[in-house]
Coordinates of C-alpha atoms in Angstrom, one line a residue:
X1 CA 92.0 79.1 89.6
X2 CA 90.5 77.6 86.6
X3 CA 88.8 80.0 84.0
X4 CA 84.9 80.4 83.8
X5 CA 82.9 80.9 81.0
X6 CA 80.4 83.6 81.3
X7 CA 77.3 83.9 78.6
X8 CA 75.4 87.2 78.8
X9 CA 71.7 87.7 78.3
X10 CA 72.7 89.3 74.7
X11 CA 74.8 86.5 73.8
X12 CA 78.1 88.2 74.5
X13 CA 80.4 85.6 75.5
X14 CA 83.3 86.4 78.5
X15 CA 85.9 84.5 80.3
X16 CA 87.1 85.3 84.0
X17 CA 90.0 84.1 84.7
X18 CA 93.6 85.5 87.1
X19 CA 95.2 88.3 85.8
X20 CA 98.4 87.8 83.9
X21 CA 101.3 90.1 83.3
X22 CA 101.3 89.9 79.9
X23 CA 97.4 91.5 80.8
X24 CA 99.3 94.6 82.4
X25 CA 98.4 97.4 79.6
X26 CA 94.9 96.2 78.7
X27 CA 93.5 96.2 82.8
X28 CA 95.4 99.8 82.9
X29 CA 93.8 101.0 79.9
X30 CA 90.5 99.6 81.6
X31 CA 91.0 101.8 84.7
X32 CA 92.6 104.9 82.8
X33 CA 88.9 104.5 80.4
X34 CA 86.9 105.1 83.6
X35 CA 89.1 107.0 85.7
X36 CA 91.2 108.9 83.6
X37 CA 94.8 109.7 86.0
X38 CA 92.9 109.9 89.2
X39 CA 92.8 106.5 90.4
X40 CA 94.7 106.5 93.5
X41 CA 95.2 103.0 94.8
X42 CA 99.0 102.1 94.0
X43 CA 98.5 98.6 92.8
X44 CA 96.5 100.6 89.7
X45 CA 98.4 104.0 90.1
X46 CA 102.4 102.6 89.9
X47 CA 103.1 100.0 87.2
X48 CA 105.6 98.5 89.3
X49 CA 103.3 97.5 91.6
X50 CA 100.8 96.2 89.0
X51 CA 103.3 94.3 87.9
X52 CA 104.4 92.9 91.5
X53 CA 100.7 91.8 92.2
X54 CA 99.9 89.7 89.0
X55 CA 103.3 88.1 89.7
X56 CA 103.0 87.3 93.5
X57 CA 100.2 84.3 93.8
X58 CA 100.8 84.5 97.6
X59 CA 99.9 87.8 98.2
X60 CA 97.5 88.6 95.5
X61 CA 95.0 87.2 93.7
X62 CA 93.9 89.3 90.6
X63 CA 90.6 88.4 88.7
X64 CA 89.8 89.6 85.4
X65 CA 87.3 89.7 83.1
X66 CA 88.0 89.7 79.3
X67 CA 85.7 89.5 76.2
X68 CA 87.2 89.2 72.5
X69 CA 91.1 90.0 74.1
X70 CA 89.7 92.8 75.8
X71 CA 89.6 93.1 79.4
X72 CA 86.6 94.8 80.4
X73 CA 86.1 93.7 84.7
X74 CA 88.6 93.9 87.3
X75 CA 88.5 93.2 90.8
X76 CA 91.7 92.5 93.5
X77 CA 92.1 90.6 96.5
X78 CA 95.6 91.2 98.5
X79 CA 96.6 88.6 101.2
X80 CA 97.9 88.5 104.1
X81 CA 99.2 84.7 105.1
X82 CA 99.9 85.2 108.5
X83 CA 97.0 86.9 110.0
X84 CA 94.4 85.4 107.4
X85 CA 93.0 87.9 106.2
X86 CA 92.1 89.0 102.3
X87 CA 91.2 92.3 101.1
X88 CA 88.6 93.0 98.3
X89 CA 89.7 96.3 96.3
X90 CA 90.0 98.2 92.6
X91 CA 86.7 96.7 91.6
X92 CA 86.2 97.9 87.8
X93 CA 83.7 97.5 85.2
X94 CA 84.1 99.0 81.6
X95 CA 81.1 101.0 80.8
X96 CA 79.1 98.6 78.1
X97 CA 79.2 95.7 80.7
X98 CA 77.8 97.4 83.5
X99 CA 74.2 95.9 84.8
X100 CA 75.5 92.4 84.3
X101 CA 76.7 91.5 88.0
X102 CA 80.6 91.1 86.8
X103 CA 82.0 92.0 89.9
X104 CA 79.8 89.8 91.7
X105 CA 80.8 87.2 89.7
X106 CA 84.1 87.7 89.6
X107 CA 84.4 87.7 93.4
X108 CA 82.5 85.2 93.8
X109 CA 84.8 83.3 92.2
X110 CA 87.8 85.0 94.3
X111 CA 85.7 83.4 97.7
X112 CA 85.8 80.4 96.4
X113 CA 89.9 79.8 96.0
X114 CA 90.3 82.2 99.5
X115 CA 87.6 81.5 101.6
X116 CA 86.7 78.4 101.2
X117 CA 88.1 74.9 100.2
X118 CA 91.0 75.2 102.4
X119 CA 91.4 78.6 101.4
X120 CA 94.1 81.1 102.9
X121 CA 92.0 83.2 104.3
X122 CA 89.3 83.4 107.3
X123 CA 87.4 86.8 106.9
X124 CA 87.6 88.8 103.8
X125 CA 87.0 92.7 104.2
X126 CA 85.9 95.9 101.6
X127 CA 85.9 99.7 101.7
X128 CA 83.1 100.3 99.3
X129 CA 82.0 103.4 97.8
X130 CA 78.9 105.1 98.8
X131 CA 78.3 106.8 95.6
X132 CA 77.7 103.4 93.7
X133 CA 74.6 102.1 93.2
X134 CA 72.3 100.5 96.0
X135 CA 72.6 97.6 93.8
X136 CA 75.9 97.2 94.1
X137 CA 75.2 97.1 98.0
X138 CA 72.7 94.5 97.6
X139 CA 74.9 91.9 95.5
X140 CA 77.7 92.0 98.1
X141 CA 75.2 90.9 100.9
X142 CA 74.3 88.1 98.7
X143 CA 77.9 87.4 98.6
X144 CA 77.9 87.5 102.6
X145 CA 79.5 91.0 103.3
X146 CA 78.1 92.7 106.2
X147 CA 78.4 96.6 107.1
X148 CA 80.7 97.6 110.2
X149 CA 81.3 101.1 109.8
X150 CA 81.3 104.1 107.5
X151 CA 85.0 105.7 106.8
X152 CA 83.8 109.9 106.0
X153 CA 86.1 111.2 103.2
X154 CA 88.5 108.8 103.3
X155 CA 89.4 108.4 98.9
X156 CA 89.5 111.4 96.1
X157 CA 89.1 110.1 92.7
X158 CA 86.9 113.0 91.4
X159 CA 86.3 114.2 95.1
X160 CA 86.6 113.2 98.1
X161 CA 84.2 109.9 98.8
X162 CA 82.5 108.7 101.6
X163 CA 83.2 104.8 101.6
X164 CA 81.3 101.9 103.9
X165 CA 83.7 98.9 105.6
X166 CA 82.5 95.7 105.0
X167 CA 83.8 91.9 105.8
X168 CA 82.6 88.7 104.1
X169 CA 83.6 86.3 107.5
X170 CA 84.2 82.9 106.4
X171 CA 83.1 79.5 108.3
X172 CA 85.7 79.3 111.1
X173 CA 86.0 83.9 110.9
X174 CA 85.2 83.9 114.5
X175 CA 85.6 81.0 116.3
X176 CA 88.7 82.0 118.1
X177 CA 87.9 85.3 118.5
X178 CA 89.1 86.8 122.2
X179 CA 85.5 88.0 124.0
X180 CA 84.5 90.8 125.8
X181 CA 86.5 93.9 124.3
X182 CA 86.9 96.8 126.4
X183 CA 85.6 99.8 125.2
X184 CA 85.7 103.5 126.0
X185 CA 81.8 105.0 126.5
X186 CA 81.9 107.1 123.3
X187 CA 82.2 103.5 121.5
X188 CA 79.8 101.9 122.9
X189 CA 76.9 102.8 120.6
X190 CA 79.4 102.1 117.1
X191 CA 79.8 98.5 119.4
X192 CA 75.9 97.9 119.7
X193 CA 75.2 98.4 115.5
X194 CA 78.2 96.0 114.7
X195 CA 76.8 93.2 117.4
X196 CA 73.1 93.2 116.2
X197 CA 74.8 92.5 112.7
X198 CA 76.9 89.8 114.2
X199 CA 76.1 88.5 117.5
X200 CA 79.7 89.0 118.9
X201 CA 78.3 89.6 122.7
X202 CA 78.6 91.8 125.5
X203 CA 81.0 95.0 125.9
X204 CA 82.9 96.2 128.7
X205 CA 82.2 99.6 128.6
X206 CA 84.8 102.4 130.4
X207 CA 84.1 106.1 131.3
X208 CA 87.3 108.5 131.2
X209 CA 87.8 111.3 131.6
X210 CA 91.4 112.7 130.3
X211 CA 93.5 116.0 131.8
X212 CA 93.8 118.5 129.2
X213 CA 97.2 118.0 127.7
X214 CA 100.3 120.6 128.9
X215 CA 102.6 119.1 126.8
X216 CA 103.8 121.3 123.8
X217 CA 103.4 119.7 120.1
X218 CA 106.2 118.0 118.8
X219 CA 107.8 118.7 115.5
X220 CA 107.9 115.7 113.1
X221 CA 110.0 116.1 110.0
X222 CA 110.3 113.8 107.2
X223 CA 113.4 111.3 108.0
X224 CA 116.4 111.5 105.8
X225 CA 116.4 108.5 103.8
X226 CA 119.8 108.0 103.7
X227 CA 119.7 107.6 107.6
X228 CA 117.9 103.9 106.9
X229 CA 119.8 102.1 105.0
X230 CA 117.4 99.0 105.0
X231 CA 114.5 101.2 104.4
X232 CA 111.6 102.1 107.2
X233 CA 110.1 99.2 107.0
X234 CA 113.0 97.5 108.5
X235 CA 113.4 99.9 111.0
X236 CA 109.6 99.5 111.8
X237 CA 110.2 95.8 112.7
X238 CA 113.3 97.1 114.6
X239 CA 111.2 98.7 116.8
X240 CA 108.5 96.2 117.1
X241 CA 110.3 93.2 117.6
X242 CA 111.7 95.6 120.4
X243 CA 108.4 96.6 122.2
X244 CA 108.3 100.5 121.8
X245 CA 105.6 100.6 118.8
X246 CA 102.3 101.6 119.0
X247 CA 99.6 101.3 116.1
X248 CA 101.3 98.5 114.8
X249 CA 99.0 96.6 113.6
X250 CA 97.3 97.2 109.9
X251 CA 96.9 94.4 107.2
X252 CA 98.6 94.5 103.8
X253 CA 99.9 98.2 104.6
X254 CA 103.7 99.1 104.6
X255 CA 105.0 102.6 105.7
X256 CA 106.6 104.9 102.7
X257 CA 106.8 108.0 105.1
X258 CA 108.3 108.3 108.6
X259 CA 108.8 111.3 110.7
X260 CA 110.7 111.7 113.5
X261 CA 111.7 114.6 115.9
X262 CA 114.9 116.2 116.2
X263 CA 116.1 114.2 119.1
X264 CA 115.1 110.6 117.5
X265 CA 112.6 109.8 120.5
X266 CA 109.4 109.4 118.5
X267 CA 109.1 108.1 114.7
X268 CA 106.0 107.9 113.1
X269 CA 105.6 105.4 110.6
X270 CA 102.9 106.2 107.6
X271 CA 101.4 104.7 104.1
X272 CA 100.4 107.8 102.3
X273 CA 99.0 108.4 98.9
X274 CA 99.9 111.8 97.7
X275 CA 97.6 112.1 94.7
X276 CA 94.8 111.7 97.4
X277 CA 96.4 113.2 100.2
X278 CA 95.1 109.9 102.7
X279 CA 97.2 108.7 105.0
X280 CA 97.2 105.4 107.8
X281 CA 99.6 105.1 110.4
X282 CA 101.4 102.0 110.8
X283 CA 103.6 102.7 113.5
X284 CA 103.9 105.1 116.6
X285 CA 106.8 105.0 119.0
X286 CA 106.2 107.2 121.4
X287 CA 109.1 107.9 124.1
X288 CA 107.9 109.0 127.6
X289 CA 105.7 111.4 125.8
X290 CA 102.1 112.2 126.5
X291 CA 100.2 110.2 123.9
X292 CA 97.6 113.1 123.3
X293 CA 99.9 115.7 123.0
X294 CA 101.7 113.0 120.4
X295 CA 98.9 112.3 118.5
X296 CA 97.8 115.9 118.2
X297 CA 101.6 115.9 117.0
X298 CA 101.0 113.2 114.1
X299 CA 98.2 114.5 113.1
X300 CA 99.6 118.6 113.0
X301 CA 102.2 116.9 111.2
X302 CA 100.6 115.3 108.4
X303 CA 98.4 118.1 107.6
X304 CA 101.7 120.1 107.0
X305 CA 102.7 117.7 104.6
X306 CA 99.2 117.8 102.5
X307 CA 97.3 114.8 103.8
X308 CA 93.4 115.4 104.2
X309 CA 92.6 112.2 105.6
X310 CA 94.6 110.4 108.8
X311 CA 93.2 106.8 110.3
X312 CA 94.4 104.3 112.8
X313 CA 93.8 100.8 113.9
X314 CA 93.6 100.8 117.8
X315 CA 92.9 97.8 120.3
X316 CA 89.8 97.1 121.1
X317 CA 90.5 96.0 124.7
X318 CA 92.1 99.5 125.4
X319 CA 89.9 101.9 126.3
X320 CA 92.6 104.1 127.5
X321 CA 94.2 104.4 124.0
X322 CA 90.5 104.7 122.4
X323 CA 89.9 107.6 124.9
X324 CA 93.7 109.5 124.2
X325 CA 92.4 109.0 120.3
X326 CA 89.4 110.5 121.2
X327 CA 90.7 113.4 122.7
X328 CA 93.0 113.7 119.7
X329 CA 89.8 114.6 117.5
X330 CA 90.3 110.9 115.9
X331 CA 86.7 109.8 116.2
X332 CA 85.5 105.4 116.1
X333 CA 83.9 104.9 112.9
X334 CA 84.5 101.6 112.0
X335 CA 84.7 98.2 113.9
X336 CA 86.9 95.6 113.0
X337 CA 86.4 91.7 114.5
X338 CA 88.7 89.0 114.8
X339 CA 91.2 91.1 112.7
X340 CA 94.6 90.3 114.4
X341 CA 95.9 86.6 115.2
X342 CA 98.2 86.4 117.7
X343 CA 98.9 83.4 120.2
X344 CA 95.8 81.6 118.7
X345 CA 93.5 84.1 119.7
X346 CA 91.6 86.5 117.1
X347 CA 91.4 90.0 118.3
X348 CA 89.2 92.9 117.6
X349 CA 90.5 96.5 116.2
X350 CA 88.8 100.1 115.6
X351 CA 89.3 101.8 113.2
X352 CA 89.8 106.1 114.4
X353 CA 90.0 108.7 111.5
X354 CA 90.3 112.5 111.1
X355 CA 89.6 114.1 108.2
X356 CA 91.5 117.6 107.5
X357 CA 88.7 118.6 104.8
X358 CA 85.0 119.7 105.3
X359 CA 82.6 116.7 105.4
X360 CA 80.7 116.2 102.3
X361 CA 78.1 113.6 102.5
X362 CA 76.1 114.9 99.3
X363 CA 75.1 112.3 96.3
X364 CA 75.4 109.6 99.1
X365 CA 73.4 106.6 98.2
X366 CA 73.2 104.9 101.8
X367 CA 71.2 101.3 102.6
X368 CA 69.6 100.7 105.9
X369 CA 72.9 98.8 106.8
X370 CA 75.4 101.4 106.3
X371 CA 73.2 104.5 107.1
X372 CA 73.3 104.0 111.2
X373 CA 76.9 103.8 110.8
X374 CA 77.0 107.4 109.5
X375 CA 74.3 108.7 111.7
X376 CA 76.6 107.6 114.2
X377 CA 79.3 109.1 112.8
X378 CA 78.0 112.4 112.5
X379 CA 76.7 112.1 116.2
X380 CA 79.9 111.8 117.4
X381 CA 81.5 114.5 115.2
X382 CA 79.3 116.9 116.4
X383 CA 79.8 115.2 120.2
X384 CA 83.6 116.3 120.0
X385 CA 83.2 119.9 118.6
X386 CA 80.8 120.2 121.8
X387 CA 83.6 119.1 124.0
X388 CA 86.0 121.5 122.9
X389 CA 83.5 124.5 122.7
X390 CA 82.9 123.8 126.4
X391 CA 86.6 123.0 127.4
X392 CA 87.2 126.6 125.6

């Protein structure tokens, strides 16, 4: 990526340009001047892994803005080759440049070497914050992102944040997209909002009704390192090249947590951020167990070990999984198209979450493109705790 020159309306002259290791200190100290310690994305919060992404051009591509040797905007996109897809994160903005569209700049300029001109990627997706300006909202359309859901107190930095899911979709993001996804009824509405944005076409929609579950929990405990050798990640592939993992399927996310049960049946593969407490499964094997009974289990689990926020990626042509989530108290609130490649074909995810905290959706600043997503949200939420009063 060549650099740009960047003139501001008071003459202050700035160059964007890719991040560079030697850069390392100067885009921390930008994040440590707004954030202080609380910024929890790794890539920001672990040197190492600053380190690792302004030295791995495949996987990253790390845009920065600097005036007079200081860097004062930063923005991330992290790749991933095989399915695609990029991923638009750790936007930052020193305080005296704000107002001057530098992160719109800045990814614009990240479009232009991944989503188009032979770029690596087909669809580029965001978790944006709903506390930032409606501005802010309004120069991403431009840019071509487009609201698909709402994730409720999914990020602490202060406190915990509401945050909107976006995805910029290239030329060619759908065109081999599988049709038709299969969708259980409590879905169905989440489904309608995200095809009047993008005109994916009709739904099959499935009622279900689920037995109560007489399975007992299972206990999960953290699995002795020393056990796994080659780490969990390998033994994650193990077990998907084999055929017995579930929730397998989430971008740019590697596991650092698995639990397992005392007889090794079921492992439960997890990214979790500790200074935040939110967690994403990456990897379910199950066993012969009830799948409720083992979600119930994951989710027990990871409250134990302090998360406050649990989400998983589930098929969109299963409505039998999206139903068992359902009844697991993991409630749709994000929709996610022509996500996964796989024999050609582009398929569609959901995103499920539970949150272990109250919902807080004061100081929201909502658009008329993210707000239905939340209404909808809340609809359901409310939905579920009707279900259980009755089934009491």
């Amino acid at each position: 990526m060549e650099s740009q020159e960047l003139t501001l309306d008071d003459g202050r002259k700035l160059v964007i340009r890719m991040g560079r290791l030697e850069d390392l200190d100067r885009i921390r100290k930008l994040y440590t001047d707004i954030y202080g310690n609380a910024y929890t994305i790794p890539e920001i919060a672990d040197p190492a892994k600053t380190s690792k992404a302004l030295t791995s051009p495949c996987n990253y591509l790390w845009i920065v803005c600097e005036h007079e040797e200081r860097i004062v905007g930063s923005v991330i996109f992290a790749v991933d080759p095989y399915h695609h897809l990029g991923e638009a994160f750790g936007g930052a903005i020193a305080s005296d440049f704000r107002g001057c569209k530098l992160i719109y700049s800045m990814m614009k300029r990240g479009h232009s070497c991944l989503l188009y001109k032979d770029g690596p990627c087909t669809l580029i997706y965001a978790m944006v914050r709903t506390f930032v300006s409606t501005n802010f909202h309004k120069h991403l359309k431009e840019l071509g992102y487009i609201d698909l859901g709402i994730f409720p107190n999914v990020r602490k930095v202060r406190y915990y944040e509401t945050h909107s899911f976006k995805i910029c979709p290239g030329p060619d993001a759908f065109k081999n997209r599988r049709p038709l996804p299969r969708i259980f009824s409590q879905v169905q509405t989440m489904y309608r909002l995200v095809d009047k944005q993008l005109k994916l076409g009709p739904a099959i929609t499935r009622s279900l009704q689920l037995p109560p579950s007489t399975e007992p929990l299972i206990h999960l405990n953290p699995a002795d390192p020393s056990d796994y050798p080659n780490g969990i990640e390998a033994e994650r592939e193990k077990l998907r090249q084999a055929g017995k993992l579930r929730f397998g399927f989430f971008p740019l996310l590697e596991p650092n947590v698995m639990l397992i049960n005392e007889d090794k049946t079921v492992r439960a593969f997890f990214n979790f951020q500790e200074l935040d407490g939110h967690a994403t499964m990456v990897g379910l094997e199950t066993g012969t167990h009830d799948m409720v009974c083992l979600l119930e289990s994951v989710a027990s689990a990871c409250e134990r070990m302090q998360a406050k926020y649990l989400e998983v990626l589930a098929s969109a042509y299963d409505p039998m999984i999206q139903a068992q989530l359902w009844k697991a108290s993991f409630l749709p609130c994000a929709w996610f198209p022509a996500a996964r490649l796989d024999n050609g074909q582009r398929l569609d995810y959901m995103f499920a979450s539970r949150s272990f905290v109250p919902l807080n959706f004061k100081g929201l600043k909502l658009t008329e493109d993210n707000k239905p997503y939340l209404l909808e949200f809340f609809k359901l939420y409310n939905a579920r705790l009707w279900e259980e009063l009755v089934d009491a």
